[in-house]
Coordinates of C-alpha atoms and ligand atoms in Angstrom, one line a residue:
M60 CA 0.1 -0.1 0.1
F61 CA 0.6 3.5 -0.1
S62 CA 3.7 4.5 2.0
I63 CA 1.8 8.0 3.9
P64 CA 4.6 8.6 6.4
S65 CA 7.4 9.1 3.9
L66 CA 5.5 11.0 1.8
F67 CA 4.6 13.7 4.6
R68 CA 7.9 13.3 6.5
L69 CA 9.2 16.5 7.2
D70 CA 12.6 17.2 9.2
Y71 CA 12.2 21.0 10.4
R72 CA 15.4 20.6 12.2
I73 CA 17.5 20.5 9.6
S74 CA 21.1 22.5 10.0
M75 CA 23.0 25.5 8.6
S76 CA 25.7 22.4 8.1
T77 CA 23.1 20.5 6.6
M78 CA 22.4 23.9 4.0
R79 CA 26.4 24.2 3.3
H80 CA 26.9 20.4 2.7
M81 CA 23.8 21.2 0.1
C82 CA 25.2 23.5 -1.6
A83 CA 28.9 21.6 -1.5
C84 CA 26.8 18.5 -3.0
K85 CA 25.1 21.0 -5.5
N86 CA 28.2 22.2 -7.0
T87 CA 29.3 18.6 -7.1
T88 CA 26.7 17.2 -8.7
N89 CA 25.7 19.4 -11.8
N90 CA 23.8 17.7 -14.7
S91 CA 23.5 14.7 -12.0
T92 CA 20.2 13.8 -11.8
K93 CA 21.0 10.8 -8.8
N94 CA 19.0 11.0 -5.9
H95 CA 19.5 13.6 -3.8
P96 CA 20.7 12.7 -0.3
N97 CA 18.3 14.8 1.7
D98 CA 15.0 14.8 -0.4
S99 CA 12.9 16.4 2.8
V100 CA 15.2 19.6 2.4
K101 CA 12.5 22.4 1.2
I102 CA 15.7 24.7 -0.1
A103 CA 18.3 24.2 -2.4
A104 CA 21.2 26.8 -2.9
K105 CA 21.2 27.6 -6.5
K106 CA 22.2 30.4 -8.3
T107 CA 25.1 31.1 -6.7
Y108 CA 26.5 33.5 -9.0
K109 CA 23.5 35.7 -8.0
R110 CA 23.6 35.4 -4.2
K111 CA 25.4 33.2 -2.3
L112 CA 24.2 31.8 1.6
T113 CA 25.7 33.2 4.3
T114 CA 25.4 31.8 8.0
D115 CA 24.0 35.2 9.3
G116 CA 21.1 35.1 6.4
P117 CA 18.3 33.4 7.2
D118 CA 18.0 29.8 8.6
L119 CA 16.4 27.2 6.7
F120 CA 13.9 26.6 9.0
Q121 CA 12.4 30.0 7.4
F122 CA 12.0 28.7 4.0
M123 CA 9.9 26.0 5.2
A124 CA 7.3 25.3 3.4
S125 CA 3.5 25.6 5.5
T126 CA 2.7 22.2 5.8
G127 CA -0.3 22.2 3.6
K128 CA -2.3 19.9 5.8
T129 CA -5.8 21.9 5.2
A130 CA -6.8 24.6 3.3
R131 CA -7.1 26.6 6.3
N132 CA -3.2 26.6 7.1
V133 CA -1.8 27.2 3.6
K134 CA -3.3 30.0 3.0
V135 CA -1.3 32.6 4.7
H136 CA 2.5 32.1 5.3
P137 CA 3.3 32.0 8.9
E138 CA 7.2 32.0 9.0
I139 CA 7.9 34.6 6.6
P140 CA 11.5 35.9 6.9
P141 CA 11.8 39.4 8.0
Y142 CA 12.3 40.9 4.7
L143 CA 9.7 38.6 2.5
D144 CA 6.7 40.5 4.7
P145 CA 3.7 39.7 3.2
A146 CA 3.5 43.0 1.2
S147 CA 6.8 41.1 -0.7
L148 CA 4.6 38.2 -1.5
R149 CA 3.0 40.6 -4.2
A150 CA 4.2 41.1 -7.8
D151 CA 2.2 43.9 -9.1
G152 CA 2.2 43.6 -12.6
A153 CA 5.2 40.7 -12.8
K154 CA 4.0 38.6 -16.1
V155 CA 3.9 34.8 -15.9
Y156 CA 4.1 32.3 -18.6
L157 CA 2.0 28.8 -18.0
D158 CA 3.4 25.9 -20.1
V159 CA 0.7 22.9 -20.1
Y160 CA 1.6 19.4 -20.3
G161 CA -0.3 16.5 -19.6
C162 CA -4.0 15.1 -19.2
Q163 CA -7.4 17.4 -18.6
M164 CA -6.3 17.9 -14.7
N165 CA -3.3 19.5 -15.3
V166 CA -5.2 22.2 -17.1
A167 CA -7.7 22.7 -14.2
D168 CA -4.7 22.8 -12.1
T169 CA -3.3 25.5 -14.0
E170 CA -6.5 27.1 -13.7
V171 CA -5.6 27.0 -9.7
V172 CA -2.4 28.5 -10.2
L173 CA -3.5 31.7 -11.9
S174 CA -5.9 32.5 -9.4
V175 CA -3.3 31.9 -6.8
L176 CA -0.8 33.9 -8.8
E177 CA -3.4 36.9 -9.9
S178 CA -4.1 37.6 -6.3
Q179 CA -1.3 38.2 -6.0
G180 CA -0.8 40.5 -8.4
Y181 CA 0.7 38.7 -11.2
V182 CA -0.7 38.7 -14.8
R183 CA -0.8 36.1 -17.5
T184 CA 1.3 36.3 -20.4
L185 CA 1.1 34.5 -23.3
N186 CA 4.2 35.8 -24.8
S187 CA 7.4 33.7 -23.0
N188 CA 9.6 36.3 -24.2
E189 CA 8.7 38.9 -21.8
A190 CA 7.9 36.6 -18.8
D191 CA 8.9 37.6 -15.4
A192 CA 8.2 33.3 -14.7
W193 CA 7.9 30.8 -16.6
L194 CA 5.8 27.8 -15.0
L195 CA 5.9 24.2 -16.2
V196 CA 2.8 22.2 -15.2
T197 CA 4.0 19.1 -16.0
C198 CA 3.0 15.1 -16.0
S199 CA 5.2 11.9 -15.1
I200 CA 2.7 9.6 -16.4
R201 CA 5.3 8.2 -18.8
E202 CA 8.7 8.5 -19.2
N203 CA 8.2 10.8 -23.0
A204 CA 6.1 12.9 -21.2
E205 CA 9.2 13.8 -18.6
D206 CA 11.4 13.7 -21.8
K207 CA 9.6 16.7 -23.5
I208 CA 9.6 18.5 -20.0
W209 CA 13.6 18.3 -20.2
K210 CA 14.1 18.8 -23.7
K211 CA 12.1 22.0 -22.6
L212 CA 13.7 22.8 -19.9
N213 CA 17.0 22.7 -22.1
Y214 CA 15.4 25.3 -24.6
I215 CA 14.9 27.4 -21.9
K216 CA 18.4 27.2 -20.7
A217 CA 20.3 27.8 -24.0
L218 CA 17.8 30.8 -24.6
K219 CA 18.8 32.3 -21.2
S220 CA 22.4 31.7 -22.3
H221 CA 21.8 33.1 -25.7
G222 CA 20.5 36.4 -23.9
K223 CA 17.1 35.6 -24.9
L224 CA 15.0 35.8 -22.0
S225 CA 16.3 37.6 -19.0
K226 CA 18.5 35.8 -16.8
N227 CA 16.4 37.3 -13.4
M228 CA 13.4 35.1 -15.4
S229 CA 11.9 32.8 -12.9
V230 CA 11.5 28.6 -14.0
G231 CA 9.0 26.8 -12.5
V232 CA 8.2 22.9 -12.2
L233 CA 4.6 22.6 -11.1
G234 CA 3.1 19.0 -10.8
C235 CA 3.5 15.4 -11.0
M236 CA 6.9 15.6 -12.3
A237 CA 7.9 18.2 -9.5
E238 CA 6.5 15.7 -7.3
R239 CA 8.3 12.6 -8.5
L240 CA 11.1 14.2 -9.1
K241 CA 12.1 17.3 -6.4
T242 CA 15.5 18.4 -5.8
Q243 CA 16.7 16.2 -9.1
L244 CA 14.9 19.0 -10.7
L245 CA 17.5 21.8 -9.4
E246 CA 20.4 19.7 -9.7
A247 CA 20.1 18.3 -12.9
N248 CA 20.4 21.5 -15.5
N249 CA 20.7 24.3 -13.3
V250 CA 17.7 26.3 -14.8
V251 CA 15.0 25.1 -12.5
D252 CA 14.1 27.7 -9.6
I253 CA 11.0 27.0 -8.0
V254 CA 9.8 23.4 -7.6
A255 CA 6.0 22.9 -6.7
G256 CA 4.0 19.2 -6.4
P257 CA 0.3 19.3 -7.1
D258 CA -0.7 20.1 -4.0
S259 CA 1.3 23.4 -2.9
Y260 CA 0.3 25.1 -5.5
K261 CA -1.0 28.1 -2.4
D262 CA 2.7 28.5 -1.7
L263 CA 3.6 29.4 -4.9
P264 CA 3.9 33.2 -4.5
R265 CA 6.3 32.7 -1.4
L266 CA 8.0 30.0 -3.7
L267 CA 8.5 33.0 -6.5
A268 CA 9.2 35.7 -3.9
V269 CA 12.2 33.9 -2.3
N270 CA 13.8 33.1 -5.7
R271 CA 12.8 37.0 -6.9
N272 CA 14.4 38.4 -4.1
T273 CA 17.2 35.8 -2.8
G274 CA 18.2 34.2 -6.2
Q275 CA 17.9 30.9 -4.3
A276 CA 15.8 27.9 -5.5
A277 CA 12.6 26.8 -3.5
I278 CA 10.9 23.8 -3.3
N279 CA 7.8 22.6 -2.0
V280 CA 6.7 19.4 -3.1
L281 CA 4.5 18.3 0.5
L282 CA 1.2 16.2 -0.7
S283 CA -2.0 16.6 1.5
Q284 CA -4.4 15.2 3.0
D285 CA -7.2 16.8 2.4
E286 CA -6.3 19.7 -0.5
T287 CA -8.6 20.3 -2.5
Y288 CA -8.2 24.1 -3.5
S289 CA -12.3 23.9 -3.2
D290 CA -11.8 27.3 -1.2
L291 CA -10.0 29.1 -4.8
A292 CA -12.2 30.1 -7.8
P293 CA -9.7 28.9 -10.7
V294 CA -9.5 31.6 -13.8
R295 CA -10.1 30.0 -17.2
L296 CA -7.1 30.1 -19.5
S297 CA -10.0 29.8 -22.3
K298 CA -12.3 32.8 -21.3
D299 CA -14.6 32.5 -24.3
S300 CA -14.4 28.8 -24.9
V301 CA -18.2 27.2 -24.2
T302 CA -16.9 24.0 -22.7
A303 CA -14.9 24.0 -19.5
F304 CA -13.4 21.4 -16.7
L305 CA -14.0 21.0 -13.3
S306 CA -11.9 19.2 -11.0
I307 CA -14.1 17.3 -8.0
Q308 CA -11.6 15.2 -6.4
R309 CA -7.8 14.8 -6.3
G310 CA -5.6 12.3 -6.0
C311 CA -5.8 8.3 -6.1
D312 CA -5.8 4.9 -4.0
N313 CA -6.0 2.5 -6.3
M314 CA -2.5 1.5 -6.8
C315 CA -3.1 0.1 -10.3
S316 CA 0.6 -1.5 -10.2
Y317 CA 1.6 0.2 -13.3
C318 CA 0.5 4.0 -12.2
I319 CA 2.7 6.8 -10.3
V320 CA -0.3 8.6 -10.1
P321 CA -0.7 7.9 -6.4
F322 CA 2.6 8.9 -6.2
T323 CA 2.5 12.0 -7.6
R324 CA -0.9 13.3 -6.8
G325 CA -1.3 11.5 -3.0
K326 CA -4.2 10.3 -1.5
E327 CA -7.9 10.5 -3.3
R328 CA -9.8 13.1 -1.9
S329 CA -13.1 15.1 -3.1
R330 CA -14.7 18.3 -3.0
P331 CA -17.4 19.2 -0.7
I332 CA -20.2 19.6 -2.8
H333 CA -21.8 22.9 -2.2
T334 CA -18.3 24.4 -3.6
I335 CA -18.8 22.4 -7.0
L336 CA -22.3 23.1 -7.2
D337 CA -21.2 27.2 -6.7
E338 CA -18.5 26.4 -9.8
V339 CA -21.2 25.0 -11.9
R340 CA -23.4 28.0 -11.4
A341 CA -20.4 30.5 -11.8
L342 CA -19.8 28.8 -15.4
S343 CA -23.3 28.3 -16.0
D344 CA -24.0 32.1 -15.4
Q345 CA -20.5 32.9 -17.5
G346 CA -22.7 31.1 -20.5
V347 CA -20.5 27.6 -20.6
K348 CA -22.4 25.1 -22.4
E349 CA -20.9 21.8 -21.5
I350 CA -19.1 20.8 -18.1
T351 CA -16.4 18.1 -17.8
L352 CA -16.2 16.8 -13.9
L353 CA -12.9 15.9 -13.5
G354 CA -10.8 13.5 -11.1
Q355 CA -8.2 10.3 -11.6
N356 CA -11.4 8.5 -10.0
V357 CA -13.9 10.3 -10.6
N358 CA -17.0 8.0 -9.8
S359 CA -15.8 7.1 -6.5
Y360 CA -16.0 10.6 -5.7
R361 CA -17.5 10.8 -1.8
D362 CA -18.1 14.2 0.2
V363 CA -17.5 13.2 3.5
S364 CA -17.7 16.7 4.7
E365 CA -19.5 17.7 7.6
R366 CA -21.9 20.1 6.2
S367 CA -22.9 17.8 3.2
L368 CA -23.4 14.9 5.8
S369 CA -26.0 17.0 7.8
M370 CA -28.0 17.7 4.6
Y371 CA -28.5 14.1 2.8
T372 CA -29.6 10.6 4.0
P373 CA -26.8 8.2 3.7
R374 CA -27.6 5.4 0.8
D375 CA -27.5 1.5 1.8
S376 CA -27.1 0.2 -1.5
P377 CA -23.1 -0.6 -2.5
A378 CA -20.9 1.6 -4.4
T379 CA -18.9 -0.5 -6.1
R380 CA -19.9 -3.1 -8.1
K381 CA -20.1 -6.8 -7.7
D382 CA -17.1 -9.1 -8.9
F383 CA -15.0 -5.7 -8.7
K384 CA -12.7 -5.6 -5.6
T385 CA -10.5 -2.9 -4.3
V386 CA -7.5 -3.0 -3.3
Y387 CA -8.5 -0.3 -0.1
K388 CA -11.4 -0.4 2.3
T389 CA -14.6 1.0 0.8
K390 CA -15.5 4.2 2.1
E391 CA -18.2 4.4 4.4
G392 CA -21.2 7.3 3.7
G393 CA -20.9 10.3 2.3
L394 CA -22.3 12.0 -0.8
R395 CA -21.3 9.7 -3.4
F396 CA -21.1 10.5 -7.4
V397 CA -24.4 9.6 -8.0
D398 CA -25.9 12.6 -6.1
L399 CA -23.1 14.7 -7.3
L400 CA -24.3 14.2 -10.7
D401 CA -27.9 14.6 -9.5
Q402 CA -27.1 18.1 -8.0
V403 CA -24.7 19.4 -10.7
S404 CA -27.1 18.0 -14.0
L405 CA -30.4 20.0 -12.6
I406 CA -28.3 23.1 -12.3
N407 CA -28.9 24.0 -15.6
P408 CA -30.6 21.6 -18.2
E409 CA -29.0 23.6 -21.2
I410 CA -25.7 22.7 -19.6
R411 CA -24.1 19.2 -20.8
I412 CA -22.4 17.2 -18.2
R413 CA -19.5 14.7 -18.8
F414 CA -17.0 13.1 -16.2
T415 CA -13.4 11.6 -16.8
S416 CA -11.6 9.5 -15.7
P417 CA -13.9 6.4 -14.0
H418 CA -13.1 3.1 -12.8
P419 CA -15.0 0.5 -14.2
K420 CA -15.7 -0.4 -10.7
D421 CA -17.4 2.1 -9.5
F422 CA -20.6 2.1 -11.6
P423 CA -23.6 1.1 -10.1
S424 CA -26.6 0.5 -11.6
E425 CA -28.2 4.1 -9.9
V426 CA -25.6 5.4 -11.8
L427 CA -26.4 4.4 -15.4
Y428 CA -30.3 4.9 -14.6
L429 CA -29.4 8.8 -14.0
I430 CA -27.5 8.9 -17.2
R431 CA -30.2 7.3 -19.0
D432 CA -32.8 9.7 -17.6
R433 CA -31.1 13.1 -17.2
R434 CA -31.0 14.5 -20.8
N435 CA -28.0 16.5 -19.8
I436 CA -25.7 13.7 -18.6
C437 CA -23.9 12.8 -22.0
N438 CA -24.3 9.6 -23.1
S439 CA -21.2 8.7 -24.0
L440 CA -19.0 6.8 -21.1
H441 CA -15.3 6.1 -20.8
M442 CA -14.6 2.9 -19.2
P443 CA -10.9 2.0 -19.3
A444 CA -10.2 -1.6 -19.9
Q445 CA -6.3 -1.3 -20.2
C446 CA -6.2 -4.9 -21.3
G447 CA -8.0 -7.8 -22.3
S448 CA -6.1 -11.0 -20.9
D449 CA -7.1 -11.8 -17.3
K450 CA -3.4 -12.7 -16.1
V451 CA -2.1 -9.4 -17.0
L452 CA -5.1 -7.4 -15.4
E453 CA -4.4 -9.3 -12.4
L454 CA -0.7 -8.3 -12.4
M455 CA -1.9 -4.4 -12.8
R456 CA -4.0 -5.1 -10.7
R457 CA -7.1 -3.7 -11.5
G458 CA -9.7 -5.6 -9.6
Y459 CA -11.7 -7.5 -12.2
T460 CA -11.4 -10.6 -15.1
V461 CA -12.4 -9.6 -18.3
Q462 CA -15.8 -11.3 -18.2
A463 CA -16.8 -9.1 -15.1
Y464 CA -15.8 -6.0 -17.5
L465 CA -17.8 -7.2 -20.4
D466 CA -20.8 -7.9 -17.9
L467 CA -20.8 -3.9 -17.0
I468 CA -20.5 -3.2 -20.6
Q469 CA -23.5 -5.4 -21.6
N470 CA -25.4 -3.8 -18.4
V471 CA -24.4 -0.7 -19.3
R472 CA -25.7 -0.8 -22.9
E473 CA -29.2 -2.5 -21.5
I474 CA -30.0 0.1 -19.4
I475 CA -28.6 3.1 -21.7
P476 CA -29.4 2.7 -25.4
G477 CA -26.7 3.6 -27.6
V478 CA -24.6 4.9 -25.3
A479 CA -21.0 5.8 -27.4
L480 CA -18.1 3.5 -25.2
T481 CA -14.4 4.9 -25.5
S482 CA -11.3 2.9 -23.3
D483 CA -7.6 3.3 -22.6
F484 CA -5.2 0.8 -23.0
I485 CA -1.6 -0.5 -22.7
V486 CA 0.2 -3.3 -24.3
G487 CA 3.7 -4.6 -23.6
F488 CA 2.9 -4.5 -19.6
C489 CA 5.4 -6.8 -17.6
G490 CA 4.7 -10.4 -19.0
E491 CA 2.2 -9.8 -21.6
T492 CA 2.7 -12.3 -24.1
E493 CA 1.6 -12.7 -28.1
K494 CA -1.5 -14.8 -27.2
E495 CA -2.6 -12.1 -23.9
F496 CA -2.2 -9.4 -26.4
E497 CA -4.3 -10.7 -28.5
R498 CA -7.0 -10.9 -25.9
T499 CA -6.8 -7.3 -26.1
I500 CA -7.6 -7.2 -29.6
E501 CA -10.3 -9.5 -29.1
L502 CA -11.6 -7.4 -26.6
V503 CA -11.3 -4.1 -28.7
K504 CA -13.2 -5.9 -31.8
T505 CA -16.0 -7.5 -29.1
V506 CA -16.6 -4.2 -27.4
K507 CA -16.6 -1.8 -30.5
Y508 CA -15.4 1.2 -29.1
T509 CA -15.9 5.0 -30.2
K510 CA -12.4 6.1 -28.8
C511 CA -9.4 4.5 -27.3
F512 CA -6.5 5.9 -26.2
M513 CA -3.6 3.4 -26.4
F514 CA 0.0 3.5 -25.0
A515 CA 3.4 1.5 -24.5
Y516 CA 3.9 0.0 -21.2
S517 CA 6.4 2.6 -19.2
M518 CA 7.8 1.2 -16.0
R519 CA 7.5 4.0 -13.5
E520 CA 9.6 4.1 -10.1
K521 CA 7.9 3.3 -7.0
T522 CA 5.1 1.7 -8.9
G523 CA 4.2 -2.1 -7.8
A524 CA 5.3 -3.3 -11.5
H525 CA 8.8 -2.1 -10.5
R526 CA 9.3 -3.1 -7.3
R527 CA 7.9 -6.8 -8.3
L528 CA 7.3 -7.4 -12.1
Q529 CA 10.3 -7.4 -14.8
D530 CA 9.6 -5.1 -17.7
D531 CA 10.6 -7.8 -20.3
V532 CA 8.2 -6.8 -23.4
P533 CA 11.2 -5.3 -25.5
E534 CA 10.3 -2.0 -26.8
D535 CA 9.9 -2.5 -30.5
E536 CA 7.7 -5.4 -29.6
K537 CA 5.9 -2.8 -27.9
K538 CA 5.7 -0.7 -30.7
R539 CA 4.6 -3.6 -32.9
R540 CA 1.8 -4.2 -30.8
L541 CA 0.7 -0.6 -29.9
N542 CA 0.6 -0.2 -34.2
L543 CA -1.4 -3.2 -34.4
L544 CA -3.8 -2.5 -31.8
A545 CA -4.3 0.8 -33.1
K546 CA -4.9 -0.5 -36.4
T547 CA -7.3 -3.0 -35.2
F548 CA -9.7 -0.1 -33.2
R549 CA -9.7 2.6 -36.2
Q550 CA -11.3 -0.3 -38.5
T551 CA -13.5 -1.3 -35.6
A552 CA -14.6 2.4 -35.2
E553 CA -15.0 2.8 -38.7
E554 CA -17.6 0.3 -39.0
L555 CA -19.3 1.4 -36.3
H556 CA -19.4 5.1 -37.4
K557 CA -20.7 4.2 -40.3
E558 CA -23.6 3.3 -38.9
Y559 CA -24.6 7.2 -38.4
I560 CA -24.6 8.2 -41.8
G561 CA -28.5 9.1 -42.4
T562 CA -28.9 9.9 -38.4
T563 CA -29.4 13.7 -36.8
Q564 CA -27.1 14.2 -34.2
K565 CA -27.6 17.1 -31.1
V566 CA -23.9 18.7 -31.9
L567 CA -22.5 21.6 -29.6
V568 CA -20.9 24.7 -31.5
T569 CA -17.4 24.7 -30.1
A570 CA -15.1 26.8 -33.0
D571 CA -14.3 27.3 -36.2
S572 CA -12.9 23.9 -37.6
K573 CA -9.5 23.8 -37.7
R574 CA -8.9 23.0 -41.7
S575 CA -11.5 25.8 -42.8
S576 CA -13.0 29.0 -41.1
D577 CA -16.2 28.3 -44.0
D578 CA -16.8 25.1 -41.3
F579 CA -17.7 25.0 -37.5
Q580 CA -16.8 22.1 -35.4
G581 CA -18.9 20.5 -32.4
T582 CA -19.6 17.5 -30.2
S583 CA -22.1 15.1 -30.4
E584 CA -23.6 13.8 -27.4
M585 CA -21.8 10.8 -28.1
G586 CA -18.2 13.0 -27.8
T587 CA -17.3 12.5 -31.7
K588 CA -15.9 15.6 -33.0
V589 CA -18.2 16.9 -36.1
I590 CA -17.8 19.2 -38.7
F591 CA -20.5 20.7 -40.8
P592 CA -20.3 24.3 -43.5
K593 CA -21.2 27.5 -42.0
L594 CA -24.9 28.2 -42.7
Q595 CA -28.0 30.2 -41.6
V596 CA -30.5 27.6 -40.1
P597 CA -33.7 28.3 -38.9
D598 CA -34.7 28.3 -34.9
H599 CA -36.8 27.0 -32.9
N600 CA -39.8 29.6 -34.6
G601 CA -38.3 29.3 -37.9
I602 CA -36.6 32.3 -38.3
L603 CA -33.2 31.7 -39.7
R604 CA -29.8 32.9 -38.3
Q605 CA -26.2 32.6 -38.2
V606 CA -24.9 29.5 -35.8
V607 CA -22.6 31.0 -33.1
P608 CA -20.4 29.1 -30.6
G609 CA -22.7 28.0 -27.7
D610 CA -25.3 27.2 -30.0
Y611 CA -27.1 23.7 -30.1
V612 CA -27.6 22.3 -33.9
N613 CA -29.1 19.0 -35.1
V614 CA -26.5 17.6 -37.6
V615 CA -27.4 15.4 -40.5
I616 CA -24.3 12.9 -40.9
T617 CA -23.3 12.6 -44.4
E618 CA -19.7 11.1 -43.8
T619 CA -17.9 9.7 -41.2
N620 CA -14.5 8.0 -40.6
S621 CA -12.5 6.7 -37.5
E622 CA -12.6 9.5 -35.6
I623 CA -14.7 12.2 -36.7
F624 CA -18.5 13.0 -38.5
K625 CA -19.3 15.6 -41.1
G626 CA -22.7 16.2 -42.0
T627 CA -25.6 19.3 -42.7
C628 CA -26.2 21.5 -39.9
T629 CA -30.5 22.1 -39.9
E630 CA -31.8 23.4 -37.4
L631 CA -30.7 25.2 -33.7
T632 CA -32.2 23.5 -31.1
T633 CA -31.8 22.8 -27.5
L634 CA -31.0 20.2 -24.9
T635 CA -34.3 20.2 -23.3
N636 CA -36.1 19.9 -27.1
T637 CA -35.7 16.4 -28.1
E638 CA -38.2 17.0 -31.2
S639 CA -36.6 18.3 -34.4
L640 CA -38.5 21.2 -36.0
Q641 CA -39.2 19.2 -39.4
S642 CA -40.8 16.4 -37.2
R643 CA -43.0 19.1 -35.2
K644 CA -44.0 20.7 -38.9
E645 CA -45.1 17.0 -39.6
Q646 CA -47.2 17.0 -36.3
Y647 CA -48.7 20.6 -37.4
S648 CA -49.4 19.5 -40.3
A649 CA -51.0 16.0 -39.5
S650 CA -53.2 17.9 -36.6
T651 CA -54.2 20.7 -38.7
F652 CA -55.2 18.9 -41.9
Ligands
LIG857 N1 2.8 3.2 -18.8 C1 2.0 3.1 -19.9 N2 0.4 3.8 -19.8 C2 0.2 4.3 -18.6 N3 -0.9 4.8 -18.3 C3 -0.6 5.1 -16.9 N4 0.4 4.4 -16.4 C4 0.9 3.9 -17.8 C5 2.2 3.7 -17.8 N5 3.3 3.5 -16.7 C6 -2.1 5.2 -19.0 C7 -3.1 4.1 -18.5 C8 -4.3 5.1 -17.9 C9 -4.2 6.5 -18.8 C10 -4.6 7.5 -18.1 O1 -2.5 6.4 -19.3 O2 -3.9 3.4 -19.9 O3 -5.7 4.9 -18.1
LIG858 FE1 0.0 12.7 -16.1 FE2 -1.3 11.4 -14.5 FE3 -0.2 13.6 -13.5 FE4 -2.3 13.7 -15.3 S1 -2.2 12.9 -12.8 S2 -0.4 15.2 -15.4 S3 -1.9 12.2 -16.6 S4 0.7 12.1 -14.4

């Protein structure tokens, strides 16, 4: 199981001699990515060309991050050194450039980061050349995700050394990679000034101020048991977008043996429901038309906050499906995902609700019935299978067999007719033979997904697989399997999508098509991208008007491939309106004559 004590350990009594040791150590470990002798140290002396640490300077304790244990005690930084008074945390007009990698959760996190920084006077810039701080919000899920960040850091270093960026610009690594590599990031290429894990974003103004005022690097990688940032209003990165992400939960307790997330994002914790509902209302007021609820295990949402418990009666039915196992003790009481989905979808029936990423184990029938009955909860479900072999699923510690997964799919299809299914797959996991890989191919053919995210296995340190298993499938073989799986998926999706030709899809118009400004693009309820020419179409009164992003329109599908639909827009519509204008006209003529 996840070792909390080691993650939360923090030695506050590191002496100045330890600090001097660090400086010396730093000088001798340039360009090394080896583990630092003391990972829990909160500041590393860096940029010695700017300022050397002296024994009469501030002691290490003054640089310590607040523990981040509760949302309340991280807001203000109690131990601010004398020259870092609260006013010096402000950076009025300082420009921050945000560079986001990885999953949608990282986009949501960046909106939290921007909220924290704007509250201290920072402004966002889209031009990295004029930035006072360049913050990379990073991903660690596979080695290639980290490779991209290293390349970017080297690029920034080159720009700095050629005088194309200010030498004083702070460079920060935030998120999963910060949490995984900690001080190694400061040592490796001598360009990183700030390291902030996913639970220490509220500490960013202090970390930046330390770096700005002293030229020293600053780090806070403490994971929290209960930080959910629910007391902050995220600042949306795409203000004009009609779609938004909303984080409802952080961390993960599942411990799938391949996955680094429990180590980079810590224990699973959910936001109190009222804070989520407030955010949905705010997004509704801003004209957002589609909200995707986010979490690493979104459907195991559980609000156990006191305020919520007093408002709702607990349910008796199990939240986890039978035939699915968990490695942790199922949480007792509190509000569940079905309660959240119910409340969220009632706020504005004209806002589509999606959620990602769920785990198949947490799909009790009551969730499926709610999705069927609520018109604005999209009938498209992500069902990450990961692979089609029982032996590999067991090694992955997914907690289900292929049969249990297929039974769930059947149940989902019975309850929600026309549901679209998507999945994640990993190929080349430890011990996966050709036969076992073929079972994954079979599963893809059997289920017929509309979209699949497919990955070659990448072993991550600390995970169960790293400790117990052998990464024994050669890289070339992983690539071959990945190509074959992708080909199989494309063929099945192509066939499946052909069945939609001639159907009418309700589409949320999101933007101009990337290929042509004569076309719009949008998403169907099943989550497929739909392209159609810009035309004036009738509204519900039959009056012609130009379509704009944020409209719902009916599109008759004329062409499909494995990824997208193309079609002709026939009329404007709404989510609550199930009838097309055409059918109402027919009804009207039938009853009149
Ligand atoms: N290697 C390859 N893919 C991975 N995923 C998670 N960890 C790894 C890994 N170590 C994939 C899983 C997960 C998705 C987000 O990323 O398929 O569902
Ligand atoms: Fe990557 Fe996972 Fe972190 Fe998202 S949560 S950024 S996918 S490691």
